[in-house]
PDB file of C-alpha atoms in Angstrom:
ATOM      1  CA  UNK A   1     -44.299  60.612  38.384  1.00 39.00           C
ATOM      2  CA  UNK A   2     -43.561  57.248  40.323  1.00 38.00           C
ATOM      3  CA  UNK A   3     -44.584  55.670  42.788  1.00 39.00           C
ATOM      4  CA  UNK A   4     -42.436  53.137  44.581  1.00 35.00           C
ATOM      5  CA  UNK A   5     -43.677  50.768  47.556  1.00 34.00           C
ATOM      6  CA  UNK A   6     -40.539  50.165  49.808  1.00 35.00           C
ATOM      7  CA  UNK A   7     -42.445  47.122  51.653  1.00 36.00           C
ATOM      8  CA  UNK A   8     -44.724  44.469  49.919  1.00 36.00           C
ATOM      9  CA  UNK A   9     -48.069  45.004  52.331  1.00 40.00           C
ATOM     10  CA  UNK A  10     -48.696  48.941  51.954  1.00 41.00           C
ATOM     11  CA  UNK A  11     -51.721  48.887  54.231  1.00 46.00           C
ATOM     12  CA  UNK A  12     -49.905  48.753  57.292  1.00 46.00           C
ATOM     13  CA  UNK A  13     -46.207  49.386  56.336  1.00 57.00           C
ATOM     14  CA  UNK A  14     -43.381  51.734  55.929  1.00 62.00           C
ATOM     15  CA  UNK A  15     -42.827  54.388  53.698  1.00 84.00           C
ATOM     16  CA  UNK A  16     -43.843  54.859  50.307  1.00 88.00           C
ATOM     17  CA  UNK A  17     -42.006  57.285  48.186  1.00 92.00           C
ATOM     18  CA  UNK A  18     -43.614  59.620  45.712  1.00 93.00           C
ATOM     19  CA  UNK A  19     -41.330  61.645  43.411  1.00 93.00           C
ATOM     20  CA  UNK A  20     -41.390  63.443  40.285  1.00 92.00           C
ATOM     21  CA  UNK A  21     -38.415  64.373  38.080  1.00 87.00           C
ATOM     22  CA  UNK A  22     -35.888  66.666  38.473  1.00 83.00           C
ATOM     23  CA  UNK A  23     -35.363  65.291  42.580  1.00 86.00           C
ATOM     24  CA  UNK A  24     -32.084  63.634  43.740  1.00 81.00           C
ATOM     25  CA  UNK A  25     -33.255  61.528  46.321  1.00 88.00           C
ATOM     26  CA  UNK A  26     -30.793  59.843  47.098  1.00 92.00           C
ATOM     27  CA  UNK A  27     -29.535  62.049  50.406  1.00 93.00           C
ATOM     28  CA  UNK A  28     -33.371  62.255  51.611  1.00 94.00           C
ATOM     29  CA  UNK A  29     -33.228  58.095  51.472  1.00 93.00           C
ATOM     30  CA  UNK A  30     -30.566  57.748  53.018  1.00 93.00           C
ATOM     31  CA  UNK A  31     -31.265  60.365  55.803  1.00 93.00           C
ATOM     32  CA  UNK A  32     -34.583  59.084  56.243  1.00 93.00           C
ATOM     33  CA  UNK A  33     -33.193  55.018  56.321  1.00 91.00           C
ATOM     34  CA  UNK A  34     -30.777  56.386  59.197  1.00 91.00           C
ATOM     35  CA  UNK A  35     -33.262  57.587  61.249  1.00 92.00           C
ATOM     36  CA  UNK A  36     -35.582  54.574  60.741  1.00 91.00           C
ATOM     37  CA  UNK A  37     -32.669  52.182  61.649  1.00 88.00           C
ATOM     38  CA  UNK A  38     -33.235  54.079  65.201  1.00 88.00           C
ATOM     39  CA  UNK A  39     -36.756  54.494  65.489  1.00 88.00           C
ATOM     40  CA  UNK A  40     -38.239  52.005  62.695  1.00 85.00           C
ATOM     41  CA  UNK A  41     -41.318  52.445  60.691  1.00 82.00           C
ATOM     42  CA  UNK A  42     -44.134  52.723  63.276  1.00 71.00           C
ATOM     43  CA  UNK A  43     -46.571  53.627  60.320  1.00 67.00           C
ATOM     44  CA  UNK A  44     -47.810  54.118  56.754  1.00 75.00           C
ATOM     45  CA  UNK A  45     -45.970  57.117  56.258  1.00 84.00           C
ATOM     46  CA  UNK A  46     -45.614  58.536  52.688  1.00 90.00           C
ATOM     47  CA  UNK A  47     -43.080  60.860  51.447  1.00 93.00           C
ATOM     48  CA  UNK A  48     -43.647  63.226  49.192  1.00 95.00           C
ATOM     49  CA  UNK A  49     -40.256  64.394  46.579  1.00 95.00           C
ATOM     50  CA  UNK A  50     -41.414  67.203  44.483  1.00 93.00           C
ATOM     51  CA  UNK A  51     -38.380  68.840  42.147  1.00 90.00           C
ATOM     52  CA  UNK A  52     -38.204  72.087  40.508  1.00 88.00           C
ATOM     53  CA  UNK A  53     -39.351  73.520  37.502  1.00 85.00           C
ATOM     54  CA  UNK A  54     -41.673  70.515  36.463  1.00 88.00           C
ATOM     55  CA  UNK A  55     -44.495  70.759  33.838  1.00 87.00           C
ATOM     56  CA  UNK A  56     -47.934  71.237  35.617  1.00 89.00           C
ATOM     57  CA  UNK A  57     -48.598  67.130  35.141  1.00 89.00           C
ATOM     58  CA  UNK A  58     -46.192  65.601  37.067  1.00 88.00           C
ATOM     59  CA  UNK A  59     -47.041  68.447  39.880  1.00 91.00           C
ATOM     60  CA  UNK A  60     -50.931  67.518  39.509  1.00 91.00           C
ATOM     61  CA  UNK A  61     -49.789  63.748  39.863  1.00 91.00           C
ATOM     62  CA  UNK A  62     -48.193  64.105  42.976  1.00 90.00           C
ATOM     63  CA  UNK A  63     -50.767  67.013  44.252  1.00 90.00           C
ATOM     64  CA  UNK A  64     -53.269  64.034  43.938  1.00 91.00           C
ATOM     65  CA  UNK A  65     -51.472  61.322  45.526  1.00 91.00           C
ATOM     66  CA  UNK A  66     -50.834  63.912  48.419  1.00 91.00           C
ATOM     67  CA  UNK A  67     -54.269  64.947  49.130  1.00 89.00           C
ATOM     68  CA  UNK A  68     -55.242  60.896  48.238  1.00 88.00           C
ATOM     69  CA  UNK A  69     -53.263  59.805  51.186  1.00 86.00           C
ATOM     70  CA  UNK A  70     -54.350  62.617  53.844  1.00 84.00           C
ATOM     71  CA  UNK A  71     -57.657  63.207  52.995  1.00 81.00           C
ATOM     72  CA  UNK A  72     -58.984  60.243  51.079  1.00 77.00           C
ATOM     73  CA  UNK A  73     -60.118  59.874  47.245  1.00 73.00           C
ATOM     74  CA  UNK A  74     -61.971  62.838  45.673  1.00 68.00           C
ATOM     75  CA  UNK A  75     -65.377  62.255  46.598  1.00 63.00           C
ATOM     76  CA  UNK A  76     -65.321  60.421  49.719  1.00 65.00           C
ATOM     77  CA  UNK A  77     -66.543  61.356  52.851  1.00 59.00           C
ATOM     78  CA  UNK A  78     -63.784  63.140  54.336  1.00 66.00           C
ATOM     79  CA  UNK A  79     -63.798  67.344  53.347  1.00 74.00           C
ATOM     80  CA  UNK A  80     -60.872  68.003  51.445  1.00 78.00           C
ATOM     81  CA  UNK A  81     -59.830  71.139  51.505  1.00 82.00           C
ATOM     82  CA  UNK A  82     -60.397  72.978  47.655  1.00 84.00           C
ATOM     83  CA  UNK A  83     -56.853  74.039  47.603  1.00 88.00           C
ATOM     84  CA  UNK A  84     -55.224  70.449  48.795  1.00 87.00           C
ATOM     85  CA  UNK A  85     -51.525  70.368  47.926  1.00 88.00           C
ATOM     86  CA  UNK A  86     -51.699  73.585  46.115  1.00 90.00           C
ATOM     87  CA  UNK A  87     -48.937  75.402  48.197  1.00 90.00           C
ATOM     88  CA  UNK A  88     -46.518  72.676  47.565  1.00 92.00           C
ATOM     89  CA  UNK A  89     -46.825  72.625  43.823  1.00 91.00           C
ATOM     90  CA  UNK A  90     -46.843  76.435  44.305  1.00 90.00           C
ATOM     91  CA  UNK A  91     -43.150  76.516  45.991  1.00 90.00           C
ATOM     92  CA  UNK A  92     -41.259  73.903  43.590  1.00 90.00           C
ATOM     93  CA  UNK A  93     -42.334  76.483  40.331  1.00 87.00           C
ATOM     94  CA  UNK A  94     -41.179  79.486  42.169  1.00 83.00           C
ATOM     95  CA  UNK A  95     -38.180  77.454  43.993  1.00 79.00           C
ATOM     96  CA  UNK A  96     -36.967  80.475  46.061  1.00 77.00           C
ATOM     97  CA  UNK A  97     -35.702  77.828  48.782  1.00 84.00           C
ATOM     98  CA  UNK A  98     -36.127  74.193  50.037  1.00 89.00           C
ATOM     99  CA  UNK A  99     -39.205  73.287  51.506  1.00 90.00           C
ATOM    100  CA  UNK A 100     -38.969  70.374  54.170  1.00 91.00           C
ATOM    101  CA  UNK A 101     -41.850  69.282  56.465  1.00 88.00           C
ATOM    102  CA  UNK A 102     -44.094  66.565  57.967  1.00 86.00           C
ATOM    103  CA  UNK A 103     -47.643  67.746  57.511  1.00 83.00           C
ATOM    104  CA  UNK A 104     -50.624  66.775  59.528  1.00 68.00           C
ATOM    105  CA  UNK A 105     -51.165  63.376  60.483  1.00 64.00           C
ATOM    106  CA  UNK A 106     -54.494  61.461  60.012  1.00 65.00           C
ATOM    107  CA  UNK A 107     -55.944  58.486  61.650  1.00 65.00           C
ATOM    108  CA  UNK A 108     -56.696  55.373  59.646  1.00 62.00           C
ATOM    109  CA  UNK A 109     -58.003  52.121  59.945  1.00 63.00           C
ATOM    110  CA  UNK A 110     -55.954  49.129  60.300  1.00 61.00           C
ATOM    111  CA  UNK A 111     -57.590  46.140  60.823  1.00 67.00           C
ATOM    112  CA  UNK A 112     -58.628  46.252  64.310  1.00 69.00           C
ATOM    113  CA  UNK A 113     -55.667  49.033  65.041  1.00 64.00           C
ATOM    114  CA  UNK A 114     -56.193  52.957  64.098  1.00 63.00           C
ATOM    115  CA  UNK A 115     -53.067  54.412  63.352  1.00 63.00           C
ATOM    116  CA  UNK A 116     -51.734  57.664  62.457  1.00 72.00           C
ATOM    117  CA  UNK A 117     -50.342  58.173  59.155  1.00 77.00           C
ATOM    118  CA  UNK A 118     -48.295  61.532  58.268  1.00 85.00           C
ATOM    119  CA  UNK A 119     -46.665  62.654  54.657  1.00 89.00           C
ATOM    120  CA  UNK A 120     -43.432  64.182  54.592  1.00 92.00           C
ATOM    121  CA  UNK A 121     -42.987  66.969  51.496  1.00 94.00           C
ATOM    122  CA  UNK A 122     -39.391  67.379  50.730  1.00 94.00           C
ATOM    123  CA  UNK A 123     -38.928  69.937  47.934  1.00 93.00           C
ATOM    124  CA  UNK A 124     -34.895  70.239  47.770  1.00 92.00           C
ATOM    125  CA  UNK A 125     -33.985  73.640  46.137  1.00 90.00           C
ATOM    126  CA  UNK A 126     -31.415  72.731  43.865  1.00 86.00           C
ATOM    127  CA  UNK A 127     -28.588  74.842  45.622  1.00 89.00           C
ATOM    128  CA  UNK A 128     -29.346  72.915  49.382  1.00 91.00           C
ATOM    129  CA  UNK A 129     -26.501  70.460  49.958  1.00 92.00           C
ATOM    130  CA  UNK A 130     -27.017  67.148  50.030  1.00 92.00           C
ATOM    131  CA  UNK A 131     -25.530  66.494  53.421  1.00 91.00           C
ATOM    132  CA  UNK A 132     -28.386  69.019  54.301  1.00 92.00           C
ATOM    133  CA  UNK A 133     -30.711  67.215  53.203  1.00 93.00           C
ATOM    134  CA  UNK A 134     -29.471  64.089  54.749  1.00 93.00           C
ATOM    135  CA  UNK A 135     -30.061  65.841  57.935  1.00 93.00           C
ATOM    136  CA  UNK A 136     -33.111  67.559  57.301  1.00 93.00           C
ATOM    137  CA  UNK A 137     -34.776  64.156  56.099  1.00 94.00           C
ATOM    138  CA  UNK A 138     -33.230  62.405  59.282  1.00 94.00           C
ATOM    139  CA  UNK A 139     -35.197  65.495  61.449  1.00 93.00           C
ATOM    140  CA  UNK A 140     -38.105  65.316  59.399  1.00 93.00           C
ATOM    141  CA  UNK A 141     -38.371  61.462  59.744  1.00 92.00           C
ATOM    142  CA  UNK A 142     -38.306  62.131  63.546  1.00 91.00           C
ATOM    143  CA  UNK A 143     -41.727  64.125  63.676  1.00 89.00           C
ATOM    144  CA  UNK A 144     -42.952  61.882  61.463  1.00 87.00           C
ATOM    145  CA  UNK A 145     -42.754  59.279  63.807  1.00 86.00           C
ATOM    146  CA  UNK A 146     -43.739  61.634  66.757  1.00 85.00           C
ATOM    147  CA  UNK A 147     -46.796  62.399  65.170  1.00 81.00           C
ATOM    148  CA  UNK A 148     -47.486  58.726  64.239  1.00 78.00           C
ATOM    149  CA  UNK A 149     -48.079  58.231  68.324  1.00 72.00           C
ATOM    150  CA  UNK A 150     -51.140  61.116  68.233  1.00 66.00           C
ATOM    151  CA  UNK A 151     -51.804  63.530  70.923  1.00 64.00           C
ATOM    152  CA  UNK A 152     -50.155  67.377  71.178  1.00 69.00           C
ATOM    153  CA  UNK A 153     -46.871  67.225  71.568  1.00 73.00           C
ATOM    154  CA  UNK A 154     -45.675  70.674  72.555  1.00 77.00           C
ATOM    155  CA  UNK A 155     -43.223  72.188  70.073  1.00 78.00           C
ATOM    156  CA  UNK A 156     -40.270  72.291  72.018  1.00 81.00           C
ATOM    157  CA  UNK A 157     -39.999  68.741  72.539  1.00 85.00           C
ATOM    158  CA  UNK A 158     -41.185  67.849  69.114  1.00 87.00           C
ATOM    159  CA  UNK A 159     -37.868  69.960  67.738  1.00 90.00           C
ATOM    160  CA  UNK A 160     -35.873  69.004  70.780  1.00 90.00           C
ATOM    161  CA  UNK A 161     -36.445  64.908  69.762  1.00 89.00           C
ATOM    162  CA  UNK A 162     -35.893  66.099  66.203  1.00 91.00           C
ATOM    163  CA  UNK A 163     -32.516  67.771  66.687  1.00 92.00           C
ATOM    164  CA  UNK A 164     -31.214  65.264  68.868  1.00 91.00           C
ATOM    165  CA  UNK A 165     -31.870  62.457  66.680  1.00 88.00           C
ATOM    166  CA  UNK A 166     -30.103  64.354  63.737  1.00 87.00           C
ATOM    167  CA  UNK A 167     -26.604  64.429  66.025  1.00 88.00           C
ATOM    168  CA  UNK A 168     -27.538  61.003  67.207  1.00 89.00           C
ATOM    169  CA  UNK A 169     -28.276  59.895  63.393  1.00 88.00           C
ATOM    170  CA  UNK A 170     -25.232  62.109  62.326  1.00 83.00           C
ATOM    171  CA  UNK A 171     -22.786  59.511  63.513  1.00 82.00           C
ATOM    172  CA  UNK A 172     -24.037  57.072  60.465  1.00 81.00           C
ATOM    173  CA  UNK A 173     -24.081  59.986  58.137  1.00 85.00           C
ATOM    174  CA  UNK A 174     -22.234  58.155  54.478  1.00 85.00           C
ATOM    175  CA  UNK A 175     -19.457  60.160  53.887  1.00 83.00           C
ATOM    176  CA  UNK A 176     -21.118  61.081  50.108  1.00 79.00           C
ATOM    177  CA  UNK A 177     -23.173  62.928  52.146  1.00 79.00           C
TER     178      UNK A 177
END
């Protein structure tokens, strides 16, 4: 399990990336670097890069850093749910297909700002592409950054942003990918 802080000032920054082993990330970087060259890094996102078939640690690790980052520290005054993270730990043993989503977004406090920060849980079966997953982490970035600006959004024009941005993104696509 690593964790590895893309900017130097986490509390109001871009994404961190969480991973444990057995993930090529490489794809999901780059898809998700294309889409922020478009629409930057409004927020403290985190993403979340859980591979398959891990021992029950490195799934714990990440399980806590996930529920950490949405719902606060064990403990604190927010109500974690008792099953936190559970599902995604779940679907990377039993890897019956890739799992790619931007969960719920929370507000935090940033300075005199409150801001909405959203994790993104990619869990790449290991038969998905990985100009796939370029695009899916491209899409995924998008409602990441929809959600960051709060409010319902109804879900056609959360996908519709999200699947123009991946033909918009498309055009930077590396050809490794």
């Amino acid at each position: 399990f690593s964790a590895l802080g893309l900017w130097p000032d986490r509390n109001c920054a871009g994404p961190q990336y969480f991973a444990t082993r057995g993930v090529a990330s490489d794809a999901i970087r780059s898809g998700i670097d294309a889409a922020r060259k478009f629409l930057g890094t409004p927020s403290n996102n985190q993403i979340f890069l859980y591979g398959s078939n891990q021992a029950d640690a490195e799934y714990n690790a990440m399980t806590t850093a996930l529920c950490n980052f949405l719902w606060g520290p064990s403990g604190s005054s927010m109500s974690r749910p008792s099953d936190c993270g559970e599902r995604y730990k779940t679907h990377a043993k039993v890897m019956d297909r890739g799992l790619y989503e931007a969960t719920e977004s929370m507000a935090c406090q940033c300075g005199e700002y409150t801001r909405q920060d959203v994790a993104l849980v990619f869990i790449p079966a290991p038969t998905d592409a990985l100009g796939e997953q370029w695009t899916i982490a491209s899409h995924e970035y998008t409602h990441a950054v929809q959600k960051t600006f709060g409010g319902p959004v109804p879900d056609w024009l959360m996908e519709g942003g999200a699947v123009h941005g991946q033909c918009v993104f498309g055009t930077n696509r590396p050809e490794a990918y």
